[in-house]
Amino acid sequence: MSQHPENEFELSNDEMHLYSRQILLEGWDIEAQEKLKLANVLMIGAGGIGCTSAELLARAGVGKITIIDADTIEISNLQRQIAFTSNDLGHYKAEVLAKHLQKINPHIQVNYQNSRFDESNADELVRHQDVVLDGCDNFSTRYLVNALCKKHQVPLISASAIGFEGQLFMVESDSACYECLFPKEQHANENLRCADSGVLATTPVTIAALQAHHALLFLGLGLTPLRQKLLLWNGLNLSQRILQFEKDENCPICQAT
């Protein structure tokens, strides 16, 4: 976890009240809540997944959230990107989401960048994080996020949603990675995006809630239920499967790290 001065470690009385329902949980105590307060989380994308996941982390008490997204808000986004309203049209998603989170929880720190996650900023953004949550909508960014998380040994929780279906998995330390599961030469069709293929309003929200839940389990309790496992969620029949996958011995990313 990130290092903070001692006076930043303890929960204030206001925070104790705000998070009281979590602290009352069996298996989740003040120590777990304090771990959330110390945590640094990077959100890649402020769309349908990012909006919901970031808001849940903010409400739960994650101490520092950084959001990066270059897009501005369009009317078609309002159907599923729950942090935005018609008053936000034309504004940057990352900035609007950051301000939304700060209003929800004034005890946390929220930073944002109105830019793409790319080679120019990736190293600096990833290296100091406790976990990265990827909810972007294009393969090139997903492969870059995966490579940088493996390079800096930062855990990655990757979520995707399209149509009526969603996927979720975790990459950590020496585990198999995104490119092991989806080799770049086989999964680089950028047409498979919500903007082009459609998505039901509830699909990204559901997957985002699962992503945020996994992040809280990891940050507060050190649990990794989807490490090297792929969760598949089907919104038409409400079924869920979890498949284990292994390292690809020929994966260029794993070989490099």
CSV table of N, CA and C in Angstrom, one decimal, residues 75-220:
chain,number,residue,atom,x,y,z
A,75,ILE,N,-25.1,13.1,-25.8
A,75,ILE,CA,-26.4,12.8,-25.3
A,75,ILE,C,-26.6,11.3,-25.2
A,76,SER,N,-26.0,10.5,-26.1
A,76,SER,CA,-26.1,9.0,-26.1
A,76,SER,C,-25.5,8.4,-24.9
A,77,ASN,N,-24.5,9.1,-24.2
A,77,ASN,CA,-23.9,8.6,-23.0
A,77,ASN,C,-24.8,8.6,-21.8
A,78,LEU,N,-25.8,9.4,-21.8
A,78,LEU,CA,-26.7,9.6,-20.6
A,78,LEU,C,-27.5,8.3,-20.3
A,79,GLN,N,-27.7,7.5,-21.2
A,79,GLN,CA,-28.5,6.2,-21.1
A,79,GLN,C,-27.8,5.3,-20.0
A,80,ARG,N,-26.5,5.3,-19.9
A,80,ARG,CA,-25.8,4.4,-19.0
A,80,ARG,C,-24.7,5.0,-18.1
A,81,GLN,N,-24.3,6.2,-18.4
A,81,GLN,CA,-23.2,6.8,-17.7
A,81,GLN,C,-23.8,7.7,-16.6
A,82,ILE,N,-24.0,7.1,-15.4
A,82,ILE,CA,-24.9,7.6,-14.4
A,82,ILE,C,-24.4,8.8,-13.7
A,83,ALA,N,-23.2,9.2,-13.9
A,83,ALA,CA,-22.7,10.4,-13.2
A,83,ALA,C,-23.1,11.7,-14.0
A,84,PHE,N,-23.6,11.6,-15.2
A,84,PHE,CA,-23.8,12.7,-16.1
A,84,PHE,C,-25.3,13.0,-16.3
A,85,THR,N,-25.5,14.3,-16.5
A,85,THR,CA,-26.9,14.8,-16.9
A,85,THR,C,-26.8,15.6,-18.1
A,86,SER,N,-28.0,16.0,-18.6
A,86,SER,CA,-28.0,16.8,-19.8
A,86,SER,C,-27.3,18.2,-19.7
A,87,ASN,N,-27.1,18.6,-18.4
A,87,ASN,CA,-26.4,19.9,-18.2
A,87,ASN,C,-24.9,19.7,-18.4
A,88,ASP,N,-24.4,18.5,-18.5
A,88,ASP,CA,-23.0,18.2,-18.7
A,88,ASP,C,-22.6,18.0,-20.1
A,89,LEU,N,-23.5,18.1,-21.1
A,89,LEU,CA,-23.2,17.8,-22.5
A,89,LEU,C,-22.1,18.7,-22.9
A,90,GLY,N,-21.1,18.1,-23.6
A,90,GLY,CA,-20.0,18.9,-24.2
A,90,GLY,C,-18.8,19.1,-23.2
A,91,HIS,N,-19.0,18.7,-21.9
A,91,HIS,CA,-17.9,18.8,-21.0
A,91,HIS,C,-17.1,17.5,-20.9
A,92,TYR,N,-15.9,17.6,-20.4
A,92,TYR,CA,-15.0,16.5,-20.3
A,92,TYR,C,-15.6,15.5,-19.2
A,93,LYS,N,-15.6,14.2,-19.6
A,93,LYS,CA,-16.1,13.2,-18.7
A,93,LYS,C,-15.3,13.1,-17.4
A,94,ALA,N,-14.0,13.1,-17.6
A,94,ALA,CA,-13.1,12.9,-16.4
A,94,ALA,C,-13.3,14.0,-15.4
A,95,GLU,N,-13.4,15.2,-15.9
A,95,GLU,CA,-13.6,16.4,-15.0
A,95,GLU,C,-14.9,16.4,-14.3
A,96,VAL,N,-16.0,16.1,-15.1
A,96,VAL,CA,-17.3,16.1,-14.5
A,96,VAL,C,-17.5,15.0,-13.5
A,97,LEU,N,-16.9,13.8,-13.8
A,97,LEU,CA,-17.0,12.7,-12.8
A,97,LEU,C,-16.2,13.0,-11.6
A,98,ALA,N,-15.0,13.6,-11.7
A,98,ALA,CA,-14.2,13.9,-10.5
A,98,ALA,C,-15.0,14.9,-9.6
A,99,LYS,N,-15.6,15.9,-10.2
A,99,LYS,CA,-16.3,16.8,-9.4
A,99,LYS,C,-17.5,16.2,-8.7
A,100,HIS,N,-18.2,15.3,-9.4
A,100,HIS,CA,-19.3,14.5,-8.9
A,100,HIS,C,-18.9,13.7,-7.7
A,101,LEU,N,-17.7,13.0,-7.8
A,101,LEU,CA,-17.2,12.2,-6.7
A,101,LEU,C,-16.9,13.0,-5.5
A,102,GLN,N,-16.3,14.2,-5.7
A,102,GLN,CA,-15.9,15.1,-4.6
A,102,GLN,C,-17.1,15.6,-3.8
A,103,LYS,N,-18.2,15.8,-4.5
A,103,LYS,CA,-19.4,16.2,-3.8
A,103,LYS,C,-20.0,15.1,-3.0
A,104,ILE,N,-19.8,13.8,-3.5
A,104,ILE,CA,-20.4,12.7,-2.8
A,104,ILE,C,-19.6,12.4,-1.5
A,105,ASN,N,-18.2,12.6,-1.6
A,105,ASN,CA,-17.4,12.3,-0.4
A,105,ASN,C,-16.3,13.3,-0.3
A,106,PRO,N,-16.4,14.3,0.5
A,106,PRO,CA,-15.4,15.3,0.7
A,106,PRO,C,-14.2,14.9,1.4
A,107,HIS,N,-14.2,13.7,1.9
A,107,HIS,CA,-13.0,13.2,2.7
A,107,HIS,C,-12.0,12.5,1.8
A,108,ILE,N,-12.3,12.4,0.5
A,108,ILE,CA,-11.3,11.7,-0.3
A,108,ILE,C,-10.7,12.7,-1.3
A,109,GLN,N,-9.6,12.3,-2.0
A,109,GLN,CA,-9.0,13.1,-3.0
A,109,GLN,C,-9.2,12.6,-4.3
A,110,VAL,N,-9.7,13.4,-5.2
A,110,VAL,CA,-10.0,13.0,-6.6
A,110,VAL,C,-9.2,13.8,-7.6
A,111,ASN,N,-8.4,13.2,-8.4
A,111,ASN,CA,-7.7,13.8,-9.5
A,111,ASN,C,-8.2,13.4,-10.8
A,112,TYR,N,-8.0,14.2,-11.9
A,112,TYR,CA,-8.4,13.8,-13.2
A,112,TYR,C,-7.5,14.3,-14.3
A,113,GLN,N,-7.5,13.7,-15.4
A,113,GLN,CA,-6.8,14.2,-16.6
A,113,GLN,C,-7.7,14.0,-17.8
A,114,ASN,N,-7.9,15.1,-18.5
A,114,ASN,CA,-8.8,15.1,-19.7
A,114,ASN,C,-7.9,14.8,-20.9
A,115,SER,N,-7.4,13.5,-20.9
A,115,SER,CA,-6.5,13.1,-21.9
A,115,SER,C,-6.6,11.6,-22.1
A,116,ARG,N,-6.0,11.1,-23.2
A,116,ARG,CA,-6.0,9.7,-23.4
A,116,ARG,C,-4.9,9.1,-22.5
A,117,PHE,N,-5.1,7.8,-22.2
A,117,PHE,CA,-4.0,7.0,-21.5
A,117,PHE,C,-3.1,6.5,-22.6
A,118,ASP,N,-1.9,7.0,-22.7
A,118,ASP,CA,-1.0,6.6,-23.8
A,118,ASP,C,0.4,6.5,-23.3
A,119,GLU,N,1.3,6.3,-24.3
A,119,GLU,CA,2.7,6.1,-23.9
A,119,GLU,C,3.3,7.4,-23.2
A,120,SER,N,2.8,8.5,-23.4
A,120,SER,CA,3.3,9.7,-22.8
A,120,SER,C,3.0,9.9,-21.4
A,121,ASN,N,2.0,9.3,-20.9
A,121,ASN,CA,1.6,9.5,-19.5
A,121,ASN,C,1.4,8.2,-18.7
A,122,ALA,N,1.5,7.0,-19.4
A,122,ALA,CA,1.1,5.7,-18.8
A,122,ALA,C,2.0,5.4,-17.6
A,123,ASP,N,3.3,5.5,-17.7
A,123,ASP,CA,4.3,5.1,-16.7
A,123,ASP,C,4.0,5.9,-15.4
A,124,GLU,N,3.9,7.2,-15.5
A,124,GLU,CA,3.7,8.1,-14.3
A,124,GLU,C,2.4,7.8,-13.7
A,125,LEU,N,1.3,7.5,-14.5
A,125,LEU,CA,0.0,7.3,-13.9
A,125,LEU,C,-0.1,5.9,-13.2
A,126,VAL,N,0.6,4.9,-13.7
A,126,VAL,CA,0.4,3.6,-13.1
A,126,VAL,C,1.4,3.3,-11.9
A,127,ARG,N,2.6,3.8,-12.0
A,127,ARG,CA,3.6,3.3,-11.1
A,127,ARG,C,3.3,3.5,-9.6
A,128,HIS,N,2.5,4.5,-9.2
A,128,HIS,CA,2.3,4.7,-7.8
A,128,HIS,C,0.9,4.2,-7.3
A,129,GLN,N,0.2,3.4,-8.1
A,129,GLN,CA,-1.1,3.0,-7.8
A,129,GLN,C,-1.1,1.7,-6.9
A,130,ASP,N,-2.2,1.5,-6.2
A,130,ASP,CA,-2.3,0.2,-5.4
A,130,ASP,C,-3.1,-0.7,-6.3
A,131,VAL,N,-4.0,-0.2,-7.2
A,131,VAL,CA,-4.7,-1.0,-8.1
A,131,VAL,C,-5.2,-0.2,-9.3
A,132,VAL,N,-5.3,-0.7,-10.5
A,132,VAL,CA,-5.8,0.0,-11.6
A,132,VAL,C,-7.1,-0.7,-12.1
A,133,LEU,N,-8.1,0.1,-12.3
A,133,LEU,CA,-9.4,-0.4,-12.8
A,133,LEU,C,-9.6,0.1,-14.2
A,134,ASP,N,-9.6,-0.9,-15.1
A,134,ASP,CA,-9.8,-0.5,-16.5
A,134,ASP,C,-11.2,-0.8,-17.0
A,135,GLY,N,-11.8,0.3,-17.5
A,135,GLY,CA,-13.2,0.2,-18.0
A,135,GLY,C,-13.3,0.9,-19.4
A,136,CYS,N,-12.2,0.9,-20.1
A,136,CYS,CA,-12.1,1.7,-21.4
A,136,CYS,C,-12.9,0.9,-22.5
A,137,ASP,N,-13.0,1.5,-23.6
A,137,ASP,CA,-13.8,0.9,-24.7
A,137,ASP,C,-13.0,0.6,-25.9
A,138,ASN,N,-11.7,0.4,-25.8
A,138,ASN,CA,-10.9,0.1,-27.0
A,138,ASN,C,-9.8,-0.8,-26.6
A,139,PHE,N,-9.4,-1.7,-27.6
A,139,PHE,CA,-8.4,-2.7,-27.3
A,139,PHE,C,-7.0,-2.1,-27.2
A,140,SER,N,-6.7,-1.1,-27.9
A,140,SER,CA,-5.3,-0.6,-27.9
A,140,SER,C,-5.0,-0.1,-26.5
A,141,THR,N,-5.9,0.6,-25.9
A,141,THR,CA,-5.7,1.1,-24.5
A,141,THR,C,-5.6,-0.1,-23.5
A,142,ARG,N,-6.5,-1.1,-23.7
A,142,ARG,CA,-6.5,-2.3,-22.8
A,142,ARG,C,-5.1,-3.0,-22.8
A,143,TYR,N,-4.6,-3.2,-24.0
A,143,TYR,CA,-3.3,-3.8,-24.1
A,143,TYR,C,-2.2,-3.0,-23.4
A,144,LEU,N,-2.3,-1.6,-23.6
A,144,LEU,CA,-1.3,-0.8,-23.0
A,144,LEU,C,-1.4,-0.8,-21.5
A,145,VAL,N,-2.6,-0.7,-20.9
A,145,VAL,CA,-2.8,-0.8,-19.5
A,145,VAL,C,-2.2,-2.0,-18.9
A,146,ASN,N,-2.5,-3.2,-19.6
A,146,ASN,CA,-2.0,-4.5,-19.2
A,146,ASN,C,-0.5,-4.5,-19.1
A,147,ALA,N,0.1,-4.0,-20.2
A,147,ALA,CA,1.6,-4.0,-20.2
A,147,ALA,C,2.2,-3.1,-19.1
A,148,LEU,N,1.6,-2.0,-18.9
A,148,LEU,CA,2.2,-1.1,-17.8
A,148,LEU,C,1.9,-1.6,-16.4
A,149,CYS,N,0.8,-2.3,-16.2
A,149,CYS,CA,0.5,-2.8,-14.9
A,149,CYS,C,1.5,-4.0,-14.6
A,150,LYS,N,1.8,-4.8,-15.6
A,150,LYS,CA,2.7,-5.9,-15.5
A,150,LYS,C,4.1,-5.3,-15.3
A,151,LYS,N,4.5,-4.3,-16.0
A,151,LYS,CA,5.8,-3.7,-15.9
A,151,LYS,C,6.1,-3.2,-14.5
A,152,HIS,N,5.1,-2.5,-13.9
A,152,HIS,CA,5.2,-1.9,-12.5
A,152,HIS,C,4.7,-2.8,-11.4
A,153,GLN,N,4.2,-4.0,-11.8
A,153,GLN,CA,3.7,-4.9,-10.8
A,153,GLN,C,2.6,-4.3,-10.0
A,154,VAL,N,1.7,-3.6,-10.7
A,154,VAL,CA,0.5,-3.1,-10.1
A,154,VAL,C,-0.7,-3.9,-10.5
A,155,PRO,N,-1.5,-4.4,-9.5
A,155,PRO,CA,-2.7,-5.2,-9.8
A,155,PRO,C,-3.7,-4.5,-10.7
A,156,LEU,N,-4.3,-5.2,-11.6
A,156,LEU,CA,-5.2,-4.7,-12.6
A,156,LEU,C,-6.5,-5.5,-12.5
A,157,ILE,N,-7.6,-4.7,-12.4
A,157,ILE,CA,-9.0,-5.4,-12.5
A,157,ILE,C,-9.6,-4.8,-13.7
A,158,SER,N,-9.8,-5.7,-14.7
A,158,SER,CA,-10.3,-5.3,-16.0
A,158,SER,C,-11.7,-5.7,-16.2
A,159,ALA,N,-12.5,-4.7,-16.7
A,159,ALA,CA,-14.0,-5.0,-16.9
A,159,ALA,C,-14.4,-4.5,-18.3
A,160,SER,N,-15.3,-5.2,-18.9
A,160,SER,CA,-15.8,-4.8,-20.2
A,160,SER,C,-17.3,-5.2,-20.3
A,161,ALA,N,-18.0,-4.5,-21.1
A,161,ALA,CA,-19.5,-4.7,-21.2
A,161,ALA,C,-19.9,-4.3,-22.6
A,162,ILE,N,-20.7,-5.2,-23.2
A,162,ILE,CA,-21.3,-4.8,-24.5
A,162,ILE,C,-22.5,-5.6,-24.7
A,163,GLY,N,-23.5,-5.0,-25.3
A,163,GLY,CA,-24.8,-5.7,-25.5
A,163,GLY,C,-25.5,-6.1,-24.2
A,164,PHE,N,-25.6,-7.4,-24.0
A,164,PHE,CA,-26.2,-7.9,-22.7
A,164,PHE,C,-25.2,-8.7,-21.9
A,165,GLU,N,-23.9,-8.5,-22.2
A,165,GLU,CA,-22.9,-9.4,-21.6
A,165,GLU,C,-21.7,-8.6,-21.1
A,166,GLY,N,-21.1,-9.1,-20.0
A,166,GLY,CA,-19.9,-8.5,-19.5
A,166,GLY,C,-18.9,-9.5,-19.0
A,167,GLN,N,-17.6,-9.0,-18.9
A,167,GLN,CA,-16.5,-9.8,-18.4
A,167,GLN,C,-15.7,-9.0,-17.4
A,168,LEU,N,-15.1,-9.8,-16.5
A,168,LEU,CA,-14.3,-9.2,-15.4
A,168,LEU,C,-13.2,-10.2,-15.0
A,169,PHE,N,-12.0,-9.7,-14.8
A,169,PHE,CA,-10.9,-10.6,-14.3
A,169,PHE,C,-9.8,-9.7,-13.7
A,170,MET,N,-8.9,-10.4,-13.0
A,170,MET,CA,-7.8,-9.7,-12.3
A,170,MET,C,-6.4,-10.2,-12.8
A,171,VAL,N,-5.5,-9.2,-13.0
A,171,VAL,CA,-4.1,-9.5,-13.3
A,171,VAL,C,-3.3,-9.1,-12.1
A,172,GLU,N,-2.4,-9.9,-11.5
A,172,GLU,CA,-1.7,-9.5,-10.4
A,172,GLU,C,-0.3,-10.1,-10.4
A,173,SER,N,0.7,-9.3,-10.1
A,173,SER,CA,2.1,-9.8,-9.9
A,173,SER,C,2.5,-10.7,-11.1
A,174,ASP,N,2.7,-12.0,-10.7
A,174,ASP,CA,3.2,-13.0,-11.7
A,174,ASP,C,2.1,-13.8,-12.3
A,175,SER,N,0.9,-13.4,-12.2
A,175,SER,CA,-0.3,-14.1,-12.8
A,175,SER,C,-0.3,-14.0,-14.3
A,176,ALA,N,-1.1,-14.8,-14.9
A,176,ALA,CA,-1.4,-14.6,-16.4
A,176,ALA,C,-2.0,-13.2,-16.6
A,177,CYS,N,-1.8,-12.7,-17.8
A,177,CYS,CA,-2.2,-11.3,-18.0
A,177,CYS,C,-3.3,-11.2,-19.1
A,178,TYR,N,-3.7,-10.0,-19.4
A,178,TYR,CA,-4.7,-9.8,-20.4
A,178,TYR,C,-4.3,-10.4,-21.8
A,179,GLU,N,-3.1,-10.2,-22.1
A,179,GLU,CA,-2.6,-10.7,-23.4
A,179,GLU,C,-2.5,-12.2,-23.5
A,180,CYS,N,-2.3,-12.8,-22.3
A,180,CYS,CA,-2.4,-14.3,-22.3
A,180,CYS,C,-3.8,-14.8,-22.6
A,181,LEU,N,-4.8,-14.1,-22.1
A,181,LEU,CA,-6.2,-14.4,-22.3
A,181,LEU,C,-6.7,-14.0,-23.7
A,182,PHE,N,-6.3,-12.9,-24.1
A,182,PHE,CA,-6.7,-12.3,-25.4
A,182,PHE,C,-5.5,-11.9,-26.3
A,183,PRO,N,-4.8,-12.8,-26.9
A,183,PRO,CA,-3.7,-12.5,-27.8
A,183,PRO,C,-4.0,-11.3,-28.7
A,184,LYS,N,-3.1,-10.4,-28.8
A,184,LYS,CA,-3.3,-9.2,-29.5
A,184,LYS,C,-3.7,-9.4,-31.0
A,185,GLU,N,-3.0,-10.4,-31.6
A,185,GLU,CA,-3.3,-10.6,-33.0
A,185,GLU,C,-4.7,-11.2,-33.3
A,186,GLN,N,-5.3,-11.8,-32.2
A,186,GLN,CA,-6.6,-12.4,-32.4
A,186,GLN,C,-7.8,-11.5,-31.9
A,187,HIS,N,-7.5,-10.5,-31.1
A,187,HIS,CA,-8.5,-9.7,-30.5
A,187,HIS,C,-8.2,-8.2,-30.6
A,188,ALA,N,-8.2,-7.7,-31.8
A,188,ALA,CA,-7.9,-6.3,-32.0
A,188,ALA,C,-8.9,-5.6,-32.9
A,189,ASN,N,-10.1,-6.1,-32.9
A,189,ASN,CA,-11.2,-5.5,-33.7
A,189,ASN,C,-11.8,-4.4,-32.9
A,190,GLU,N,-11.5,-3.2,-33.3
A,190,GLU,CA,-11.9,-2.0,-32.6
A,190,GLU,C,-13.4,-1.7,-32.9
A,191,ASN,N,-14.0,-2.5,-33.7
A,191,ASN,CA,-15.5,-2.2,-34.0
A,191,ASN,C,-16.3,-2.8,-32.8
A,192,LEU,N,-15.7,-3.6,-32.0
A,192,LEU,CA,-16.5,-4.2,-30.9
A,192,LEU,C,-16.5,-3.2,-29.7
A,193,ARG,N,-17.3,-2.1,-29.9
A,193,ARG,CA,-17.4,-1.1,-28.9
A,193,ARG,C,-18.9,-0.8,-28.7
A,194,CYS,N,-19.2,-0.3,-27.5
A,194,CYS,CA,-20.6,0.1,-27.2
A,194,CYS,C,-21.1,1.1,-28.3
A,195,ALA,N,-20.2,2.0,-28.6
A,195,ALA,CA,-20.7,3.1,-29.6
A,195,ALA,C,-21.1,2.5,-30.9
A,196,ASP,N,-20.5,1.4,-31.3
A,196,ASP,CA,-20.8,0.8,-32.6
A,196,ASP,C,-21.8,-0.4,-32.5
A,197,SER,N,-21.8,-1.1,-31.4
A,197,SER,CA,-22.6,-2.3,-31.3
A,197,SER,C,-23.8,-2.3,-30.3
A,198,GLY,N,-23.9,-1.3,-29.5
A,198,GLY,CA,-25.0,-1.1,-28.6
A,198,GLY,C,-24.8,-1.8,-27.3
A,199,VAL,N,-25.5,-1.3,-26.3
A,199,VAL,CA,-25.4,-1.9,-24.9
A,199,VAL,C,-26.6,-1.5,-24.1
A,200,LEU,N,-27.2,-2.5,-23.4
A,200,LEU,CA,-28.3,-2.2,-22.5
A,200,LEU,C,-27.8,-1.4,-21.4
A,201,ALA,N,-28.6,-0.4,-20.9
A,201,ALA,CA,-28.2,0.5,-19.8
A,201,ALA,C,-27.7,-0.2,-18.6
A,202,THR,N,-28.3,-1.3,-18.3
A,202,THR,CA,-27.9,-2.0,-17.0
A,202,THR,C,-26.6,-2.8,-17.1
A,203,THR,N,-26.2,-3.2,-18.3
A,203,THR,CA,-25.0,-4.1,-18.5
A,203,THR,C,-23.8,-3.5,-17.9
A,204,PRO,N,-23.3,-2.3,-18.3
A,204,PRO,CA,-22.1,-1.8,-17.8
A,204,PRO,C,-22.2,-1.5,-16.3
A,205,VAL,N,-23.4,-1.1,-15.8
A,205,VAL,CA,-23.6,-0.7,-14.4
A,205,VAL,C,-23.4,-2.0,-13.6
A,206,THR,N,-23.9,-3.1,-14.0
A,206,THR,CA,-23.8,-4.4,-13.3
A,206,THR,C,-22.3,-4.8,-13.2
A,207,ILE,N,-21.6,-4.8,-14.3
A,207,ILE,CA,-20.2,-5.2,-14.4
A,207,ILE,C,-19.4,-4.2,-13.6
A,208,ALA,N,-19.7,-2.9,-13.6
A,208,ALA,CA,-18.9,-1.9,-12.8
A,208,ALA,C,-19.1,-2.2,-11.3
A,209,ALA,N,-20.3,-2.6,-10.9
A,209,ALA,CA,-20.5,-2.9,-9.5
A,209,ALA,C,-19.7,-4.1,-9.0
A,210,LEU,N,-19.6,-5.1,-9.9
A,210,LEU,CA,-18.7,-6.2,-9.6
A,210,LEU,C,-17.2,-5.8,-9.6
A,211,GLN,N,-16.8,-5.0,-10.5
A,211,GLN,CA,-15.5,-4.5,-10.5
A,211,GLN,C,-15.1,-3.7,-9.2
A,212,ALA,N,-16.0,-2.8,-8.8
A,212,ALA,CA,-15.8,-2.0,-7.6
A,212,ALA,C,-15.8,-3.0,-6.4
A,213,HIS,N,-16.7,-3.9,-6.4
A,213,HIS,CA,-16.7,-4.9,-5.3
A,213,HIS,C,-15.4,-5.7,-5.1
A,214,HIS,N,-14.9,-6.1,-6.3
A,214,HIS,CA,-13.6,-6.8,-6.2
A,214,HIS,C,-12.5,-5.9,-5.7
A,215,ALA,N,-12.5,-4.7,-6.2
A,215,ALA,CA,-11.5,-3.7,-5.7
A,215,ALA,C,-11.5,-3.5,-4.2
A,216,LEU,N,-12.7,-3.4,-3.7
A,216,LEU,CA,-12.9,-3.3,-2.2
A,216,LEU,C,-12.4,-4.5,-1.5
A,217,LEU,N,-12.7,-5.7,-2.0
A,217,LEU,CA,-12.2,-6.9,-1.3
A,217,LEU,C,-10.7,-6.9,-1.3
A,218,PHE,N,-10.1,-6.5,-2.4
A,218,PHE,CA,-8.6,-6.5,-2.5
A,218,PHE,C,-8.0,-5.5,-1.6
A,219,LEU,N,-8.5,-4.3,-1.7
A,219,LEU,CA,-7.9,-3.2,-1.0
A,219,LEU,C,-8.1,-3.3,0.5
A,220,GLY,N,-9.3,-3.7,0.9
A,220,GLY,CA,-9.6,-3.8,2.4
A,220,GLY,C,-9.2,-5.1,3.0
